[in-house]
């Protein structure tokens, strides 16, 4: 019999965990050694090429490091994490942060990211519209930013209001219909069960008719197999006629 409970020694005061009492370490092992400072050691993969500030080496995208991960802030409710890792060629440390606002990573210190520019439209990248800054409309004739059309926005607000009124009317109708339909749930239930019962009955009858047909055919086959010795001749003749399609 395997013991399912932990052993609590008689002098256990309940102030420390049982694991600690047994001299065991954290489940994450040495990765959790700095957990009390809010740092977890994780495996971090460089999201882009970087140049080390100290040894000037180009470290390739995808190089993996044991990085110290810590939370340094938040963008709305999304945490911003910072990863601190040591250059594998010198004693320098890089610090890279997540940037939820722009959905990317950015280098904070110790290195310089290699910027590879590309046209998002050409490679079919998904566009993320910023919550704060909406790019101003550009006039194709002059190439300058144009001020938003005040009349257009007023017209849109009026149209939205009309739409909303129409929708709320329809919604009220639906509510009313639903209320009437389900006024008496007992009667609705009865109706439903009745229709189900009828459907089941029809199905049962069809099944039994099919079974009967099957039984008759089996009997004819048996008779044909044993040369007609074991069946009443008149009844069998009728059955055979029926199977042949009513011809004598
Ligand atoms: Zn370096």
Short mmCIF file of C-alpha atoms and ligand atoms in Angstrom, two decimals:
data_model
loop_
_atom_site.label_atom_id
_atom_site.label_comp_id
_atom_site.label_asym_id
_atom_site.label_seq_id
_atom_site.Cartn_x
_atom_site.Cartn_y
_atom_site.Cartn_z
CA UNK A 1 0.00 0.00 0.00
CA UNK A 2 1.40 3.30 -1.06
CA UNK A 3 1.08 6.15 1.34
CA UNK A 4 -1.03 8.93 -0.09
CA UNK A 5 -0.57 11.44 2.69
CA UNK A 6 2.47 13.35 3.73
CA UNK A 7 4.06 12.58 7.04
CA UNK A 8 3.68 15.34 9.58
CA UNK A 9 6.16 14.90 12.40
CA UNK A 10 4.75 15.35 15.93
CA UNK A 11 6.65 18.61 16.42
CA UNK A 12 5.37 20.15 13.15
CA UNK A 13 4.10 23.64 13.94
CA UNK A 14 2.36 24.34 10.58
CA UNK A 15 4.43 27.48 9.93
CA UNK A 16 6.61 26.08 7.15
CA UNK A 17 5.70 23.86 4.22
CA UNK A 18 6.16 20.12 4.56
CA UNK A 19 8.47 20.12 1.53
CA UNK A 20 10.78 22.58 3.23
CA UNK A 21 10.68 20.52 6.40
CA UNK A 22 11.75 17.45 4.43
CA UNK A 23 14.70 19.42 3.01
CA UNK A 24 13.24 19.50 -0.51
CA UNK A 25 13.76 22.36 -2.94
CA UNK A 26 11.30 24.28 -5.09
CA UNK A 27 9.59 22.25 -7.83
CA UNK A 28 11.32 24.42 -10.46
CA UNK A 29 14.73 23.67 -8.95
CA UNK A 30 17.54 26.17 -9.50
CA UNK A 31 15.36 28.11 -11.94
CA UNK A 32 13.46 29.37 -8.91
CA UNK A 33 16.54 30.38 -6.93
CA UNK A 34 15.79 34.11 -7.36
CA UNK A 35 12.04 33.80 -7.09
CA UNK A 36 11.95 35.83 -3.90
CA UNK A 37 13.27 38.81 -5.92
CA UNK A 38 10.54 38.28 -8.54
CA UNK A 39 12.97 36.67 -11.00
CA UNK A 40 12.47 33.36 -12.75
CA UNK A 41 15.19 31.82 -14.91
CA UNK A 42 13.76 30.96 -18.31
CA UNK A 43 15.08 29.96 -21.71
CA UNK A 44 14.94 32.99 -24.00
CA UNK A 45 15.41 32.96 -27.75
CA UNK A 46 16.61 36.16 -29.44
CA UNK A 47 13.74 37.50 -31.58
CA UNK A 48 16.16 39.38 -33.87
CA UNK A 49 19.89 39.71 -34.56
CA UNK A 50 21.72 41.94 -32.05
CA UNK A 51 25.17 43.48 -31.80
CA UNK A 52 26.75 43.20 -28.37
CA UNK A 53 27.69 46.67 -27.04
CA UNK A 54 30.93 45.42 -25.50
CA UNK A 55 32.43 42.81 -27.84
CA UNK A 56 30.60 44.09 -30.96
CA UNK A 57 29.81 40.54 -32.04
CA UNK A 58 26.68 39.93 -34.09
CA UNK A 59 24.55 37.43 -32.18
CA UNK A 60 22.08 35.69 -34.43
CA UNK A 61 18.33 35.62 -34.11
CA UNK A 62 17.23 32.38 -32.46
CA UNK A 63 20.26 32.11 -30.16
CA UNK A 64 19.08 30.81 -26.82
CA UNK A 65 20.01 32.13 -23.42
CA UNK A 66 19.23 31.34 -19.82
CA UNK A 67 17.57 34.66 -19.04
CA UNK A 68 16.28 36.21 -15.87
CA UNK A 69 12.64 37.03 -16.46
CA UNK A 70 10.95 39.68 -14.35
CA UNK A 71 7.82 41.79 -14.59
CA UNK A 72 8.66 45.48 -14.94
CA UNK A 73 5.30 47.04 -15.72
CA UNK A 74 2.08 46.70 -17.63
CA UNK A 75 0.41 47.96 -20.78
CA UNK A 76 -3.25 48.12 -19.70
CA UNK A 77 -3.67 44.66 -18.19
CA UNK A 78 -0.87 43.01 -20.18
CA UNK A 79 2.34 42.56 -18.17
CA UNK A 80 5.62 43.81 -19.59
CA UNK A 81 8.43 41.31 -19.02
CA UNK A 82 12.14 42.02 -19.05
CA UNK A 83 14.71 39.35 -19.92
CA UNK A 84 18.28 39.78 -18.75
CA UNK A 85 20.95 37.53 -20.24
CA UNK A 86 24.73 37.37 -20.39
CA UNK A 87 26.57 37.62 -23.70
CA UNK A 88 28.07 34.22 -24.45
CA UNK A 89 31.25 35.87 -25.82
CA UNK A 90 32.00 38.45 -23.12
CA UNK A 91 30.92 39.58 -19.66
CA UNK A 92 28.28 42.00 -20.94
CA UNK A 93 24.57 41.60 -20.20
CA UNK A 94 21.68 42.36 -22.56
CA UNK A 95 18.24 43.43 -21.43
CA UNK A 96 15.26 42.91 -23.72
CA UNK A 97 11.67 43.84 -22.92
CA UNK A 98 8.32 42.85 -24.37
CA UNK A 99 6.41 45.71 -25.99
CA UNK A 100 2.70 44.76 -25.97
CA UNK A 101 1.58 48.09 -27.46
CA UNK A 102 3.48 47.39 -30.68
CA UNK A 103 3.38 43.59 -30.31
CA UNK A 104 7.15 43.22 -30.46
CA UNK A 105 10.35 43.09 -28.38
CA UNK A 106 12.72 45.96 -27.79
CA UNK A 107 16.29 46.08 -26.53
CA UNK A 108 16.63 48.11 -23.32
CA UNK A 109 20.38 47.98 -22.78
CA UNK A 110 23.62 46.11 -23.51
CA UNK A 111 23.00 45.54 -27.20
CA UNK A 112 21.69 47.01 -30.42
CA UNK A 113 19.02 45.31 -32.49
CA UNK A 114 19.62 44.79 -36.18
CA UNK A 115 16.67 46.45 -37.89
CA UNK A 116 15.38 44.54 -40.89
CA UNK A 117 12.80 46.63 -42.68
CA UNK A 118 10.17 45.08 -44.89
CA UNK A 119 6.87 46.00 -46.45
CA UNK A 120 4.07 44.48 -44.38
CA UNK A 121 1.62 44.62 -47.30
CA UNK A 122 3.94 42.59 -49.54
CA UNK A 123 4.40 39.73 -47.08
CA UNK A 124 0.75 39.72 -46.00
CA UNK A 125 1.37 40.63 -42.36
CA UNK A 126 -1.58 41.19 -40.05
CA UNK A 127 -2.03 44.85 -39.20
CA UNK A 128 -2.60 45.87 -35.59
CA UNK A 129 -4.29 49.20 -35.13
CA UNK A 130 -2.89 51.13 -32.20
CA UNK A 131 -5.32 52.06 -29.47
CA UNK A 132 -3.88 55.53 -29.13
CA UNK A 133 -2.66 56.87 -32.40
CA UNK A 134 -4.74 56.62 -35.54
CA UNK A 135 -2.77 57.73 -38.56
CA UNK A 136 -4.22 60.91 -40.09
CA UNK A 137 -5.76 60.66 -43.53
CA UNK A 138 -3.47 61.80 -46.33
CA UNK A 139 -4.81 63.89 -49.18
CA UNK A 140 -3.60 62.11 -52.35
CA UNK A 141 -3.45 65.42 -54.28
CA UNK A 142 -1.29 67.44 -51.90
CA UNK A 143 0.27 64.62 -49.88
CA UNK A 144 -0.61 66.41 -46.66
CA UNK A 145 -2.63 65.23 -43.71
CA UNK A 146 -6.23 66.36 -43.81
CA UNK A 147 -8.33 67.31 -40.81
CA UNK A 148 -11.19 64.90 -40.12
CA UNK A 149 -14.45 65.92 -41.86
CA UNK A 150 -16.72 67.33 -39.14
CA UNK A 151 -19.88 67.04 -41.26
CA UNK A 152 -19.17 63.40 -42.07
CA UNK A 153 -18.72 62.53 -38.43
CA UNK A 154 -21.99 64.30 -37.48
CA UNK A 155 -23.84 62.46 -40.27
CA UNK A 156 -22.37 59.14 -39.13
CA UNK A 157 -23.48 59.80 -35.54
CA UNK A 158 -27.03 60.54 -36.74
CA UNK A 159 -27.12 57.39 -38.89
CA UNK A 160 -25.86 55.32 -35.94
CA UNK A 161 -28.66 56.73 -33.79
CA UNK A 162 -31.30 55.81 -36.39
CA UNK A 163 -29.87 52.29 -36.68
CA UNK A 164 -29.94 51.87 -32.94
CA UNK A 165 -33.60 52.95 -32.73
CA UNK A 166 -34.58 50.43 -35.43
CA UNK A 167 -32.65 47.66 -33.76
CA UNK A 168 -34.11 48.29 -30.31
CA UNK A 169 -37.64 48.12 -31.81
CA UNK A 170 -36.88 44.72 -33.36
CA UNK A 171 -35.32 43.56 -30.10
CA UNK A 172 -38.47 44.50 -28.18
CA UNK A 173 -40.55 42.51 -30.70
CA UNK A 174 -38.36 39.47 -30.22
CA UNK A 175 -38.61 39.72 -26.44
CA UNK A 176 -42.38 39.94 -26.67
CA UNK A 177 -42.57 36.94 -29.03
CA UNK A 178 -40.36 34.90 -26.75
CA UNK A 179 -42.40 35.81 -23.70
CA UNK A 180 -45.68 34.77 -25.38
CA UNK A 181 -44.19 31.56 -26.69
CA UNK A 182 -42.92 30.45 -23.30
CA UNK A 183 -45.74 31.78 -21.16
CA UNK A 184 -46.83 28.28 -20.15
CA UNK A 185 -43.77 26.02 -20.07
CA UNK A 186 -45.86 23.05 -18.89
CA UNK A 187 -48.04 23.14 -22.01
CA UNK A 188 -44.98 23.57 -24.25
CA UNK A 189 -43.36 20.57 -22.60
CA UNK A 190 -46.48 18.48 -23.08
CA UNK A 191 -46.66 19.43 -26.75
CA UNK A 192 -43.02 18.56 -27.30
CA UNK A 193 -43.29 15.18 -25.58
CA UNK A 194 -46.42 14.33 -27.56
CA UNK A 195 -44.73 14.97 -30.90
CA UNK A 196 -41.69 12.96 -29.80
CA UNK A 197 -43.90 10.06 -28.75
CA UNK A 198 -45.62 10.03 -32.14
CA UNK A 199 -42.32 10.08 -33.98
CA UNK A 200 -41.01 7.18 -31.89
CA UNK A 201 -44.17 5.15 -32.50
CA UNK A 202 -43.96 5.60 -36.28
CA UNK A 203 -40.32 4.56 -36.21
CA UNK A 204 -41.12 1.45 -34.15
CA UNK A 205 -43.88 0.41 -36.53
CA UNK A 206 -41.66 0.83 -39.58
CA UNK A 207 -38.97 -1.24 -37.88
CA UNK A 208 -41.33 -4.09 -36.99
CA UNK A 209 -42.70 -4.17 -40.56
CA UNK A 210 -39.17 -4.42 -41.89
CA UNK A 211 -38.38 -7.18 -39.40
CA UNK A 212 -41.46 -9.16 -40.55
CA UNK A 213 -40.40 -8.93 -44.17
CA UNK A 214 -36.93 -10.13 -43.22
CA UNK A 215 -38.38 -13.07 -41.30
CA UNK A 216 -40.55 -14.14 -44.25
CA UNK A 217 -37.63 -13.97 -46.68
CA UNK A 218 -35.46 -16.05 -44.30
CA UNK A 219 -38.17 -18.68 -44.13
CA UNK A 220 -38.43 -18.90 -47.94
CA UNK A 221 -34.65 -19.25 -48.27
CA UNK A 222 -34.63 -21.99 -45.67
CA UNK A 223 -37.38 -23.83 -47.51
CA UNK A 224 -35.56 -23.54 -50.82
CA UNK A 225 -32.36 -24.83 -49.16
CA UNK A 226 -33.94 -27.95 -47.68
CA UNK A 227 -35.92 -28.77 -50.81
CA UNK A 228 -39.38 -27.91 -49.45
CA UNK A 229 -39.60 -30.78 -46.94
CA UNK A 230 -40.34 -28.82 -43.74
CA UNK A 231 -43.07 -26.32 -44.51
CA UNK A 232 -46.79 -26.44 -44.93
CA UNK A 233 -47.21 -26.41 -48.71
CA UNK A 234 -50.16 -24.04 -48.93
CA UNK A 235 -48.69 -21.30 -46.71
CA UNK A 236 -45.31 -21.62 -48.41
CA UNK A 237 -46.89 -21.34 -51.83
CA UNK A 238 -48.46 -18.07 -50.78
CA UNK A 239 -45.19 -16.76 -49.44
CA UNK A 240 -43.35 -17.72 -52.60
CA UNK A 241 -45.98 -15.99 -54.68
CA UNK A 242 -45.61 -12.88 -52.60
CA UNK A 243 -41.82 -12.94 -52.94
CA UNK A 244 -42.06 -13.34 -56.70
CA UNK A 245 -44.32 -10.33 -56.90
CA UNK A 246 -47.78 -11.86 -56.77
CA UNK A 247 -47.46 -13.98 -59.91
CA UNK A 248 -48.75 -17.59 -59.61
ZN1 LIG B 1 29.50 40.44 -25.93
#
